[in-house]
PDB file of C-alpha atoms in Angstrom:
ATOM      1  CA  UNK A   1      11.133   9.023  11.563  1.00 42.00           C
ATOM      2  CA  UNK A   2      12.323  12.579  12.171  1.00 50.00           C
ATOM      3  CA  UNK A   3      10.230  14.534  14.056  1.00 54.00           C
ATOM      4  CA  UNK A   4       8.099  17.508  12.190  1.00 52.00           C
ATOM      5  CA  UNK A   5       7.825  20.689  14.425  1.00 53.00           C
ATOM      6  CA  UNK A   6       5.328  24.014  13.731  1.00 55.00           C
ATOM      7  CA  UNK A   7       3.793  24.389  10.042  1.00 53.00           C
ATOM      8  CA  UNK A   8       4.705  20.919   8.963  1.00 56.00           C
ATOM      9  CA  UNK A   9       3.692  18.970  11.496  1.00 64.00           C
ATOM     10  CA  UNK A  10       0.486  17.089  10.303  1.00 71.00           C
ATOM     11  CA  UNK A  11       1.175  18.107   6.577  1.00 75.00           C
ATOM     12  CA  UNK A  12       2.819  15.635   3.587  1.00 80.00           C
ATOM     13  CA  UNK A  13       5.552  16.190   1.635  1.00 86.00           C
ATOM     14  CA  UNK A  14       3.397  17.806  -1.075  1.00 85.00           C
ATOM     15  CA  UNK A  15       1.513  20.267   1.014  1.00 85.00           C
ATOM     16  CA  UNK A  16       4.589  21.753   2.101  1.00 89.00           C
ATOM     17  CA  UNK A  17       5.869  22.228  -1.285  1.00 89.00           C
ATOM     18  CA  UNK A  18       2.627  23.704  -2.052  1.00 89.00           C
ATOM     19  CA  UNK A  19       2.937  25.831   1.350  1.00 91.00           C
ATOM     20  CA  UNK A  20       6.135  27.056   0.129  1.00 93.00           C
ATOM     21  CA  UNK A  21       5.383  28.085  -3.090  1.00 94.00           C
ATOM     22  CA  UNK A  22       2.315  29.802  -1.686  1.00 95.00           C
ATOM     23  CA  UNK A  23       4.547  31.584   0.797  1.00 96.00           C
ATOM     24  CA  UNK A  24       6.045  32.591  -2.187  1.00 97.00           C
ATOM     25  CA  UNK A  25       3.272  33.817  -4.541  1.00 97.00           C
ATOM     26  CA  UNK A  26       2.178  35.565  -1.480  1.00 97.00           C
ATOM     27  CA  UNK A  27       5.417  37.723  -1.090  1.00 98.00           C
ATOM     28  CA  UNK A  28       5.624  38.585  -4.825  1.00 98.00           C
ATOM     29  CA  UNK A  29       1.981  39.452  -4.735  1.00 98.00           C
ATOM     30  CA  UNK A  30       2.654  41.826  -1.277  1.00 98.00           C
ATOM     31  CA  UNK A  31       5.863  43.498  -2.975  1.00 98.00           C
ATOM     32  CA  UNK A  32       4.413  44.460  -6.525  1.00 97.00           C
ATOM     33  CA  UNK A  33       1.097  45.569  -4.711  1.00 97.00           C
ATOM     34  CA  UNK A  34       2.706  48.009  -2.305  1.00 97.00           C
ATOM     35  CA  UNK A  35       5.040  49.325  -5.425  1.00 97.00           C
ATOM     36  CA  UNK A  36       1.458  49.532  -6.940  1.00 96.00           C
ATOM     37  CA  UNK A  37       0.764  51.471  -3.627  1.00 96.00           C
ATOM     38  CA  UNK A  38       3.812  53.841  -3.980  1.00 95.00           C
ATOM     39  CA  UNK A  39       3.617  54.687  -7.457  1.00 96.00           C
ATOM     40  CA  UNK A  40      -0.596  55.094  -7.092  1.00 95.00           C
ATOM     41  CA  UNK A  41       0.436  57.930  -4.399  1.00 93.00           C
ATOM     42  CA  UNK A  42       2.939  59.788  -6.646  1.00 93.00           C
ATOM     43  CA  UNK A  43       0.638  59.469  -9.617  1.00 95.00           C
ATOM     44  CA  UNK A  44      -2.848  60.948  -8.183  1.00 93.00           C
ATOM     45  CA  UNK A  45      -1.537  62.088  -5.009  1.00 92.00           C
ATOM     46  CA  UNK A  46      -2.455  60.920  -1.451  1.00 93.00           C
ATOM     47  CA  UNK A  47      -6.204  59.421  -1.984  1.00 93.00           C
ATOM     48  CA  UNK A  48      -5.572  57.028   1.511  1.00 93.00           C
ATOM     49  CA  UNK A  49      -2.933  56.986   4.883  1.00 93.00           C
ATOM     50  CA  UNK A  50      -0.374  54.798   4.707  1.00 93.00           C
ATOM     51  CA  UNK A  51      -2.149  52.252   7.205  1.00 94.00           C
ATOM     52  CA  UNK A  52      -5.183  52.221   4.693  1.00 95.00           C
ATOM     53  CA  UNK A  53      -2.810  51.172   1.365  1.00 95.00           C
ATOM     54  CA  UNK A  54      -0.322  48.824   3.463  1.00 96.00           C
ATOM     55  CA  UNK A  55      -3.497  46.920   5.033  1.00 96.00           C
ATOM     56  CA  UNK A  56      -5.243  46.722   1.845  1.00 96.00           C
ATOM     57  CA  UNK A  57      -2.091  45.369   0.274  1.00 97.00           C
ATOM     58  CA  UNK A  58      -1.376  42.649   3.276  1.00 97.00           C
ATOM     59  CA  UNK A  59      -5.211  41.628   2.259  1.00 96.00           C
ATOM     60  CA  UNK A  60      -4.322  41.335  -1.069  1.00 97.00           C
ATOM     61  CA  UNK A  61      -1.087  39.486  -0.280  1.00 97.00           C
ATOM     62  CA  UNK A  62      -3.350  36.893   2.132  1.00 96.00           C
ATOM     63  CA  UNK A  63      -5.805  36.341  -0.355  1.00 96.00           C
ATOM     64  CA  UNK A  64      -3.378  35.130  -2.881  1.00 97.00           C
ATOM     65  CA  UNK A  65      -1.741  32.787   0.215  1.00 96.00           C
ATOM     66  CA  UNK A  66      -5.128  31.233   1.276  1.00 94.00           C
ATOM     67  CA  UNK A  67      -6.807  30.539  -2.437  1.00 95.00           C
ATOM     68  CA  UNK A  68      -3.495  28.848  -3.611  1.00 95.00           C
ATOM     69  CA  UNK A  69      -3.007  26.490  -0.599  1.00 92.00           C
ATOM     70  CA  UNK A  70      -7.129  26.119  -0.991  1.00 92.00           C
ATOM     71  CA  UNK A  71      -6.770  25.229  -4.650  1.00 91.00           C
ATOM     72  CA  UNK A  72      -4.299  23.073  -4.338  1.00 89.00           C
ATOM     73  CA  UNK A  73      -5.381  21.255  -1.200  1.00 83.00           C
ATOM     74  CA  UNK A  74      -2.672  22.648   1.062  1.00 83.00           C
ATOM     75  CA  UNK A  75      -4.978  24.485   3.023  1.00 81.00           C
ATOM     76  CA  UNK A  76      -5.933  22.228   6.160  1.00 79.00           C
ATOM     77  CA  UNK A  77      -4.283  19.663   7.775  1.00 73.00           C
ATOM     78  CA  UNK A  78      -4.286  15.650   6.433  1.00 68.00           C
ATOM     79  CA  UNK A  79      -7.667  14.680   6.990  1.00 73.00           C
ATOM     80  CA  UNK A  80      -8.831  17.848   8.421  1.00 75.00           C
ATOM     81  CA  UNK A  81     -12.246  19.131   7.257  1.00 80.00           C
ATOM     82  CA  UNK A  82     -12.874  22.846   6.226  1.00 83.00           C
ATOM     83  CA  UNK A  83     -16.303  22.976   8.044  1.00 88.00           C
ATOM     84  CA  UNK A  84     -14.457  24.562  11.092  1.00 88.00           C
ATOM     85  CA  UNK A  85     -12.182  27.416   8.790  1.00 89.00           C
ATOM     86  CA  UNK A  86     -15.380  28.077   6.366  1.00 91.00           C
ATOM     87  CA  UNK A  87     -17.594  28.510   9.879  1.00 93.00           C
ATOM     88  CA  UNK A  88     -15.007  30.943  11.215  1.00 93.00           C
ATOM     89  CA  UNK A  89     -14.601  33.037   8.004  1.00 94.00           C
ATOM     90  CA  UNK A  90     -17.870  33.644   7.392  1.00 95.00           C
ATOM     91  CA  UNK A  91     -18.456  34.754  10.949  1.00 96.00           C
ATOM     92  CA  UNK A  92     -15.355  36.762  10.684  1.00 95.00           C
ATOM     93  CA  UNK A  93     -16.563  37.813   7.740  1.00 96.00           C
ATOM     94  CA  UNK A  94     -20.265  38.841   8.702  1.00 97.00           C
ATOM     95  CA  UNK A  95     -18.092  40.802  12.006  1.00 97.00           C
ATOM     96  CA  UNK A  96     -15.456  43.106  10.002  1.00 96.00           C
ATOM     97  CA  UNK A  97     -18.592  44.077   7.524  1.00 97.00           C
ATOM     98  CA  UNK A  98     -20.823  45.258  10.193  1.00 97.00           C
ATOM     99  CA  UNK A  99     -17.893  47.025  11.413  1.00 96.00           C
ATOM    100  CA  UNK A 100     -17.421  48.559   7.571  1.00 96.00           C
ATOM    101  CA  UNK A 101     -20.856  49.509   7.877  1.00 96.00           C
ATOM    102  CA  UNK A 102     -20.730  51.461  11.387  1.00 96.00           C
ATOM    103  CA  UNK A 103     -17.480  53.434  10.390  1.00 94.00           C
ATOM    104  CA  UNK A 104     -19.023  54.184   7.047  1.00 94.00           C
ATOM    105  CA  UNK A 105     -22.134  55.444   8.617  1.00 95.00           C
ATOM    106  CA  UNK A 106     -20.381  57.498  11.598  1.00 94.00           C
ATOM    107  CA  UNK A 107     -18.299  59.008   8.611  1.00 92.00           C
ATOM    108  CA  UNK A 108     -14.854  57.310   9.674  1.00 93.00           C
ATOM    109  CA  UNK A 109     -14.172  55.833   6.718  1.00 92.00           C
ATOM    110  CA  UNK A 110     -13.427  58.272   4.489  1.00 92.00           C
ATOM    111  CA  UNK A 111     -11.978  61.605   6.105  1.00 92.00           C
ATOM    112  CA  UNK A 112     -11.229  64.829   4.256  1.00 91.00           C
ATOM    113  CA  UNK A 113     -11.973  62.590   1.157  1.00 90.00           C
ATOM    114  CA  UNK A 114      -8.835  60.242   1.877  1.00 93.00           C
ATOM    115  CA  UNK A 115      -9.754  56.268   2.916  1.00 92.00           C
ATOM    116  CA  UNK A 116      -8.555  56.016   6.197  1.00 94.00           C
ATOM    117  CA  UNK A 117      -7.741  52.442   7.970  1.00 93.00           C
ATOM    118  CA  UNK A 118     -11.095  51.911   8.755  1.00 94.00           C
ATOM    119  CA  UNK A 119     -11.279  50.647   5.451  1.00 94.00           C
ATOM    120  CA  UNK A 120      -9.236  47.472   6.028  1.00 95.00           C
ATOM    121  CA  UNK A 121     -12.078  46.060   8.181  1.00 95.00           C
ATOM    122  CA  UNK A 122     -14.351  45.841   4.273  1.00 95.00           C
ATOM    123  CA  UNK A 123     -10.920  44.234   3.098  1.00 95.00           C
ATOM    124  CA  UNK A 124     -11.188  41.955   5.713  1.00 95.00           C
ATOM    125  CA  UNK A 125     -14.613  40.862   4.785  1.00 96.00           C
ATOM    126  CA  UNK A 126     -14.191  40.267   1.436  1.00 95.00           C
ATOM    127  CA  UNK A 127     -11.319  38.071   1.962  1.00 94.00           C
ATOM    128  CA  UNK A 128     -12.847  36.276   4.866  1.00 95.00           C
ATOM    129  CA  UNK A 129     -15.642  35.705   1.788  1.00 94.00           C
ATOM    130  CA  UNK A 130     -13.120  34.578  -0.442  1.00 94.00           C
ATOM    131  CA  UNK A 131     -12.141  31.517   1.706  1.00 93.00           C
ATOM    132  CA  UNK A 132     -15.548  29.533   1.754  1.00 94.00           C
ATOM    133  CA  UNK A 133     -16.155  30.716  -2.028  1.00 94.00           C
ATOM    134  CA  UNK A 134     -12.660  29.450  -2.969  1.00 94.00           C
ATOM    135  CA  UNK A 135     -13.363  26.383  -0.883  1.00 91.00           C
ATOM    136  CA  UNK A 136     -16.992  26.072  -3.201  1.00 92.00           C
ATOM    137  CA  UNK A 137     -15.416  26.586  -6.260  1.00 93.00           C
ATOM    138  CA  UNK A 138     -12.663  23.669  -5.551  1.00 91.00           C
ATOM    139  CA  UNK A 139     -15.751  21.388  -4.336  1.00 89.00           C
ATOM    140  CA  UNK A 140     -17.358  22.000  -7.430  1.00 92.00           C
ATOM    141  CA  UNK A 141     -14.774  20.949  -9.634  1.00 90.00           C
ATOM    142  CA  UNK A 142     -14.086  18.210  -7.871  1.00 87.00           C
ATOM    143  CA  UNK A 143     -17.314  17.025  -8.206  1.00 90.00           C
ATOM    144  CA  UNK A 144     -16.818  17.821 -11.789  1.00 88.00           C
ATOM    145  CA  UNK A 145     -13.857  16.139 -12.118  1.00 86.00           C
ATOM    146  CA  UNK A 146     -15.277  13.271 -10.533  1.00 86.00           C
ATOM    147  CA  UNK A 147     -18.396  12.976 -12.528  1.00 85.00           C
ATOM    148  CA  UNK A 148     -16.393  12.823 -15.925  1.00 83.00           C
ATOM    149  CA  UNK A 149     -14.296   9.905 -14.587  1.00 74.00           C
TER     150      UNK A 149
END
């Protein structure tokens, strides 16, 4: 049997086709949001610094990455549990919002009424939300699913 090294190991055949075309979704998704970005500039002019618009899009880009592996059951590992990753977003989660909060109340969010990269810690939170609500969602169907059989 040939040996699996880095992202595969501990993954089937059909995770890592699902990985890929995550991956792939994810890229497309990053590319068309910082065109997005670009052309959002030149239209109303500069309403956040360029750390602000690329983090926002690399959220954006990760988002799409973790709910399609999630949905499709590509996420963990073979016979892995999500307690562990659902535990760790939310505290992540809980973290970059309190930071949100402290920038937003010491004014460092929004300077000289542009967003400034402050604002990719609420980005953060919201996607580190996403994960155990995706993960919810999928159990619920599943459940669904499993009650119509």
């Amino acid at each position: 049997m040939a040996k699996r090294s880095g992202l595969e190991a501990g993954y089937d055949e059909r995770q890592v086709s699902v990985l890929g075309r995550a991956y792939r979704y994810a890229y497309l998704t990053l590319l068309f949001s910082l065109f997005f970005y670009i052309g959002s500039e030149a239209i109303f002019g500069r309403w956040c610094d360029a750390g602000a618009g690329v983090g926002i899009c690399i959220c954006i880009s990760v988002a799409v990455l973790v709910v399609t592996c999630i949905w499709n059951d590509a996420y963990n590992r073979l016979h892995e549990r999500p307690w562990r990753i659902i535990l760790q977003s939310i505290i992540l989660g809980i973290l970059n919002f309190v930071l949100a909060l402290l920038a937003m109340r010491n004014g460092e969010m929004v300077e000289h009424g542009i967003l400034t990269f402050r604002v990719c810690c609420l980005a953060l939170s919201v996607i580190s939300g996403v994960i155990p609500a995706t993960y919810l969602l999928r159990w619920i169907m599943q459940r669904k699913e499993q009650k119509e059989e």
